[in-house]
PDB file of C-alpha atoms in Angstrom:
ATOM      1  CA  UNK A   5     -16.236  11.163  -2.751  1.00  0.00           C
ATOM      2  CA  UNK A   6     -13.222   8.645  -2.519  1.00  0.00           C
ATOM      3  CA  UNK A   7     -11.783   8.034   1.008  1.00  0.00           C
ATOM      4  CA  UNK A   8      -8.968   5.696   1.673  1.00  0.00           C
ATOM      5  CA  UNK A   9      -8.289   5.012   5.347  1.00  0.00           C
ATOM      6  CA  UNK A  10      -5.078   3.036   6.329  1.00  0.00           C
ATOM      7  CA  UNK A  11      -4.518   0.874   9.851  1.00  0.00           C
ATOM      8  CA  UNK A  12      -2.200  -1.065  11.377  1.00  0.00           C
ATOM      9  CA  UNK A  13       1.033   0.645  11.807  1.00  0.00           C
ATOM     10  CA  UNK A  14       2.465   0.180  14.495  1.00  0.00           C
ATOM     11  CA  UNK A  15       6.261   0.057  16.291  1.00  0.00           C
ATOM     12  CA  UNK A  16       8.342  -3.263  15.806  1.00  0.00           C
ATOM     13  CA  UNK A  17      11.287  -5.223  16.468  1.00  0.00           C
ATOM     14  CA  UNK A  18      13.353  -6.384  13.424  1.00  0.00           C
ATOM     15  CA  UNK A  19      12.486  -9.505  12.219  1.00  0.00           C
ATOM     16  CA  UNK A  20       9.026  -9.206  13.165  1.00  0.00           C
ATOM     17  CA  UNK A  21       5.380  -9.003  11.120  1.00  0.00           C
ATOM     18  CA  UNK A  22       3.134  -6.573  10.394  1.00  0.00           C
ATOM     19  CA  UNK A  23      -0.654  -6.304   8.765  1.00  0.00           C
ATOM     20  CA  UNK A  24      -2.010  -2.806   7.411  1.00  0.00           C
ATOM     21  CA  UNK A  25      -5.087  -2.585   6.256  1.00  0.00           C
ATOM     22  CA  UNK A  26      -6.476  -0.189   3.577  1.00  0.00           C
ATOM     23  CA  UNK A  27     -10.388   0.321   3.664  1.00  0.00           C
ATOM     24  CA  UNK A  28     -12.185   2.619   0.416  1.00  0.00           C
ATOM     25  CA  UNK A  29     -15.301   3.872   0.202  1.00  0.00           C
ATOM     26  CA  UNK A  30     -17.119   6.199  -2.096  1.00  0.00           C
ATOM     27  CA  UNK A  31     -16.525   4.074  -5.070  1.00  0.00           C
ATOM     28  CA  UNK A  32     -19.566   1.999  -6.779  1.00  0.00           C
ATOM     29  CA  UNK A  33     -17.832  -0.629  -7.787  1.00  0.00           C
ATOM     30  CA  UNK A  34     -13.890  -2.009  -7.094  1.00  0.00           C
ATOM     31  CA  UNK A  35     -10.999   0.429  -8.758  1.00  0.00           C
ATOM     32  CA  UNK A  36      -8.907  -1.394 -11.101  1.00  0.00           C
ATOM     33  CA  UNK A  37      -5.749  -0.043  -9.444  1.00  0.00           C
ATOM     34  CA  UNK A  38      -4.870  -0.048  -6.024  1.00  0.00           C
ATOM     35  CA  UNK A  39      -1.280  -0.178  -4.395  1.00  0.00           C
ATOM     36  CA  UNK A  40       0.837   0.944  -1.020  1.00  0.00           C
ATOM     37  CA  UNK A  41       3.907   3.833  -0.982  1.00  0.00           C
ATOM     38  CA  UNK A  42       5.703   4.445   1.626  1.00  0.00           C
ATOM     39  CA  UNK A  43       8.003   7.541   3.275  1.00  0.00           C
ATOM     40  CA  UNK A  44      10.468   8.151   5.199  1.00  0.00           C
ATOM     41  CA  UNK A  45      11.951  11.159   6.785  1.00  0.00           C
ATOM     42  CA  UNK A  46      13.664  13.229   4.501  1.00  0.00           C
ATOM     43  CA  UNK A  47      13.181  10.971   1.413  1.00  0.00           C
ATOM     44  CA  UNK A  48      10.950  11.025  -1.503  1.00  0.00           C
ATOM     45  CA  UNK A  49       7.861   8.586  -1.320  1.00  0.00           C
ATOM     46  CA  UNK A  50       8.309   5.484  -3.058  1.00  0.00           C
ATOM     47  CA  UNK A  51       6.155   2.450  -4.485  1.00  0.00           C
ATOM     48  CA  UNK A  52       6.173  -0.519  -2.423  1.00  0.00           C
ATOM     49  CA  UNK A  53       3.536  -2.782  -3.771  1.00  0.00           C
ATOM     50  CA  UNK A  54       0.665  -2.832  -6.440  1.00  0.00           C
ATOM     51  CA  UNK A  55      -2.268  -4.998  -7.328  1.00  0.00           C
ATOM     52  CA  UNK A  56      -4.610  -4.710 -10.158  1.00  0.00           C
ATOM     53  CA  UNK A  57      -8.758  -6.049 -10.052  1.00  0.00           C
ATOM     54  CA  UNK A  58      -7.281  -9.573 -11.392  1.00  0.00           C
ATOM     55  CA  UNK A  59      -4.969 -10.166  -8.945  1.00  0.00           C
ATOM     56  CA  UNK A  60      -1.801  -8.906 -10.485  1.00  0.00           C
ATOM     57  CA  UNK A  61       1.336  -7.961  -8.184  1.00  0.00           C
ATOM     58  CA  UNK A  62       4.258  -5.799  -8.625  1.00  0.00           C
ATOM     59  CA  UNK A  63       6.697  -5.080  -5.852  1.00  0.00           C
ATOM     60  CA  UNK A  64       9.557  -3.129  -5.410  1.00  0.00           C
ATOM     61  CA  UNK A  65      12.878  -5.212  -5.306  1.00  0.00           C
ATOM     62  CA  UNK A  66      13.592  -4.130  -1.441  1.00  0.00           C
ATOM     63  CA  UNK A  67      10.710  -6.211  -0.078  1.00  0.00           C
ATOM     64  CA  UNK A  68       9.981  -8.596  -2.335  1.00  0.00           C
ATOM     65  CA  UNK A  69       9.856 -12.103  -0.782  1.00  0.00           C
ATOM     66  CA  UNK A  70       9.168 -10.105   2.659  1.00  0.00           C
ATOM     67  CA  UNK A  71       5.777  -8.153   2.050  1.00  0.00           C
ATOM     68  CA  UNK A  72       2.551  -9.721   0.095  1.00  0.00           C
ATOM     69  CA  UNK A  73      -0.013  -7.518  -1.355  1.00  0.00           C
ATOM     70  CA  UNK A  74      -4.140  -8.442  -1.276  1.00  0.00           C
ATOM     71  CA  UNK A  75      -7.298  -6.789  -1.933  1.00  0.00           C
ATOM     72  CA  UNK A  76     -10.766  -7.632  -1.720  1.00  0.00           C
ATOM     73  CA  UNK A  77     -12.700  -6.780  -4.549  1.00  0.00           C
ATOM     74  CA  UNK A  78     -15.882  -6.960  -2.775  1.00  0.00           C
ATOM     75  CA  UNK A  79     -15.135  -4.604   0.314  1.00  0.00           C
ATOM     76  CA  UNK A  80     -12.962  -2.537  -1.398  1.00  0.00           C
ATOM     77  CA  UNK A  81      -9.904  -3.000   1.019  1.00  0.00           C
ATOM     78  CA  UNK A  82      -6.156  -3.610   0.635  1.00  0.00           C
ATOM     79  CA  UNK A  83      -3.719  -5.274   2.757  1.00  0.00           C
ATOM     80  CA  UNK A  84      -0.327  -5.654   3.039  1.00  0.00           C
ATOM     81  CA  UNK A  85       1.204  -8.381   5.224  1.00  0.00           C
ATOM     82  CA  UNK A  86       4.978  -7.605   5.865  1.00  0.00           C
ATOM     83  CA  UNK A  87       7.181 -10.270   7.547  1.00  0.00           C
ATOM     84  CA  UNK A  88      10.822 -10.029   8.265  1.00  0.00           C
ATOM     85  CA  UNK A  89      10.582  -6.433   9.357  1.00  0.00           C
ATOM     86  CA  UNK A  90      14.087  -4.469   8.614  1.00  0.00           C
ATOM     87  CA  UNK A  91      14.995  -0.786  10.341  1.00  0.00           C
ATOM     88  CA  UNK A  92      15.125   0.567   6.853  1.00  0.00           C
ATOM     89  CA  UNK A  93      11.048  -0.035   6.090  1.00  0.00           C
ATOM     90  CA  UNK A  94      10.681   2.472   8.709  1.00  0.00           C
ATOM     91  CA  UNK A  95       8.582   5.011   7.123  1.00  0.00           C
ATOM     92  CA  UNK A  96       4.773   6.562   6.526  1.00  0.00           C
ATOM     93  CA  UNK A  97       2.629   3.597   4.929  1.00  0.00           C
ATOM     94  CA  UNK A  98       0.118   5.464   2.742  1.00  0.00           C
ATOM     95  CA  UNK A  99      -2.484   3.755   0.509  1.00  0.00           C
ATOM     96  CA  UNK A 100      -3.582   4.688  -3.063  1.00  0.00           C
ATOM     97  CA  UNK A 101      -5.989   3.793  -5.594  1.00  0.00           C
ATOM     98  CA  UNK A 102      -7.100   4.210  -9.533  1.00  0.00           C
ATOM     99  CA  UNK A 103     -10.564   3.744 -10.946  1.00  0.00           C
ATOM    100  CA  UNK A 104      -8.704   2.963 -14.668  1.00  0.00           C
ATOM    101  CA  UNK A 105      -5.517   1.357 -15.972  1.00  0.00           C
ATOM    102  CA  UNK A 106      -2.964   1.480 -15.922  1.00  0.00           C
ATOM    103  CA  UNK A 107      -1.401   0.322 -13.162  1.00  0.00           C
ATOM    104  CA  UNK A 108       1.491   1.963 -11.914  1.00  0.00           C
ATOM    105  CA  UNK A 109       3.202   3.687  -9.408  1.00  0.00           C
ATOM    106  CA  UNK A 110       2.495   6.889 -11.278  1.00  0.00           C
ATOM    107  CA  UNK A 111      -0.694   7.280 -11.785  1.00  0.00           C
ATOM    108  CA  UNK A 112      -2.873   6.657  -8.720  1.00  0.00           C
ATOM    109  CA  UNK A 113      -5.829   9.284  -8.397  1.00  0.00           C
ATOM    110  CA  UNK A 114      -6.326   9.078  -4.463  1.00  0.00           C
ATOM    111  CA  UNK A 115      -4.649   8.559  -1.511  1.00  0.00           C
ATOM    112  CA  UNK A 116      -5.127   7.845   2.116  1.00  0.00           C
ATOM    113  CA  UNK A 117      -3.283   9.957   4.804  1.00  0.00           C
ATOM    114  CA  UNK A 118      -0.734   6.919   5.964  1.00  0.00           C
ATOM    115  CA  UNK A 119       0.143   4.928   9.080  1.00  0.00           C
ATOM    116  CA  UNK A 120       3.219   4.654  10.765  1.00  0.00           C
ATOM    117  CA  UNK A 121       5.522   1.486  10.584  1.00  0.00           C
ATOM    118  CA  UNK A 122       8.306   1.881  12.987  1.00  0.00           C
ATOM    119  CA  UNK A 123      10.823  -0.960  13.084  1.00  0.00           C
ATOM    120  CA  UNK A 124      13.959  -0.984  15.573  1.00  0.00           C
ATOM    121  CA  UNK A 125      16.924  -3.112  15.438  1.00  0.00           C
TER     122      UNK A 125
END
């Protein structure tokens, strides 16, 4: 059984940093899919970052240049550093993987059950 447990959330300044971490466990080997959403009261969850088993990024446009997406293949975790902290990425942090491509914001098979990035101006 696939668990995804997210850390790391915490309550920030603007302009500041954060680190979450993403750890998975009950796969046997690394899913070729895993990525971070995010939301934030009364919106719809949205896509923030994805990375496929060979490294490849997407992010959405509002952080890129801010936010970098990793993984470790061989612990099965995900991170996402975030720099330059802004009000607006206040929201639930959730993580999410998929054992097959493709990779996309739309088709992720598990998720975790989020961490909360609060950032104040």
């Amino acid at each position: 059984q696939v668990q995804l447990v997210e850390s790391g959330g915490d309550s920030v300044q603007a302009g500041g940093s954060l680190r979450l971490s993403c750890a998975a466990s009950g796969y046997t080997s690394s899913p070729y899919c895993m990525g971070w959403f995010r939301q934030a009261p009364g919106n719809k969850r949205e896509g923030v970052a994805l990375i496929d088993r060979d490294g490849g990024t997407n992010y959405v446009g509002s952080v890129k240049g801010r936010f970098t997406v990793s993984r470790d293949n061989a612990k099965n975790t995900l991170s996402l550093q975030m720099n330059n902290l802004k009000p607006e990425d206040t929201a639930m942090y959730y993580c999410a993987t998929r054992w097959n491509s493709p990779c996309s914001y739309t088709y992720m098979d598990y998720w975790g059950k989020g961490t909360l990035v609060t950032v104040s101006s």
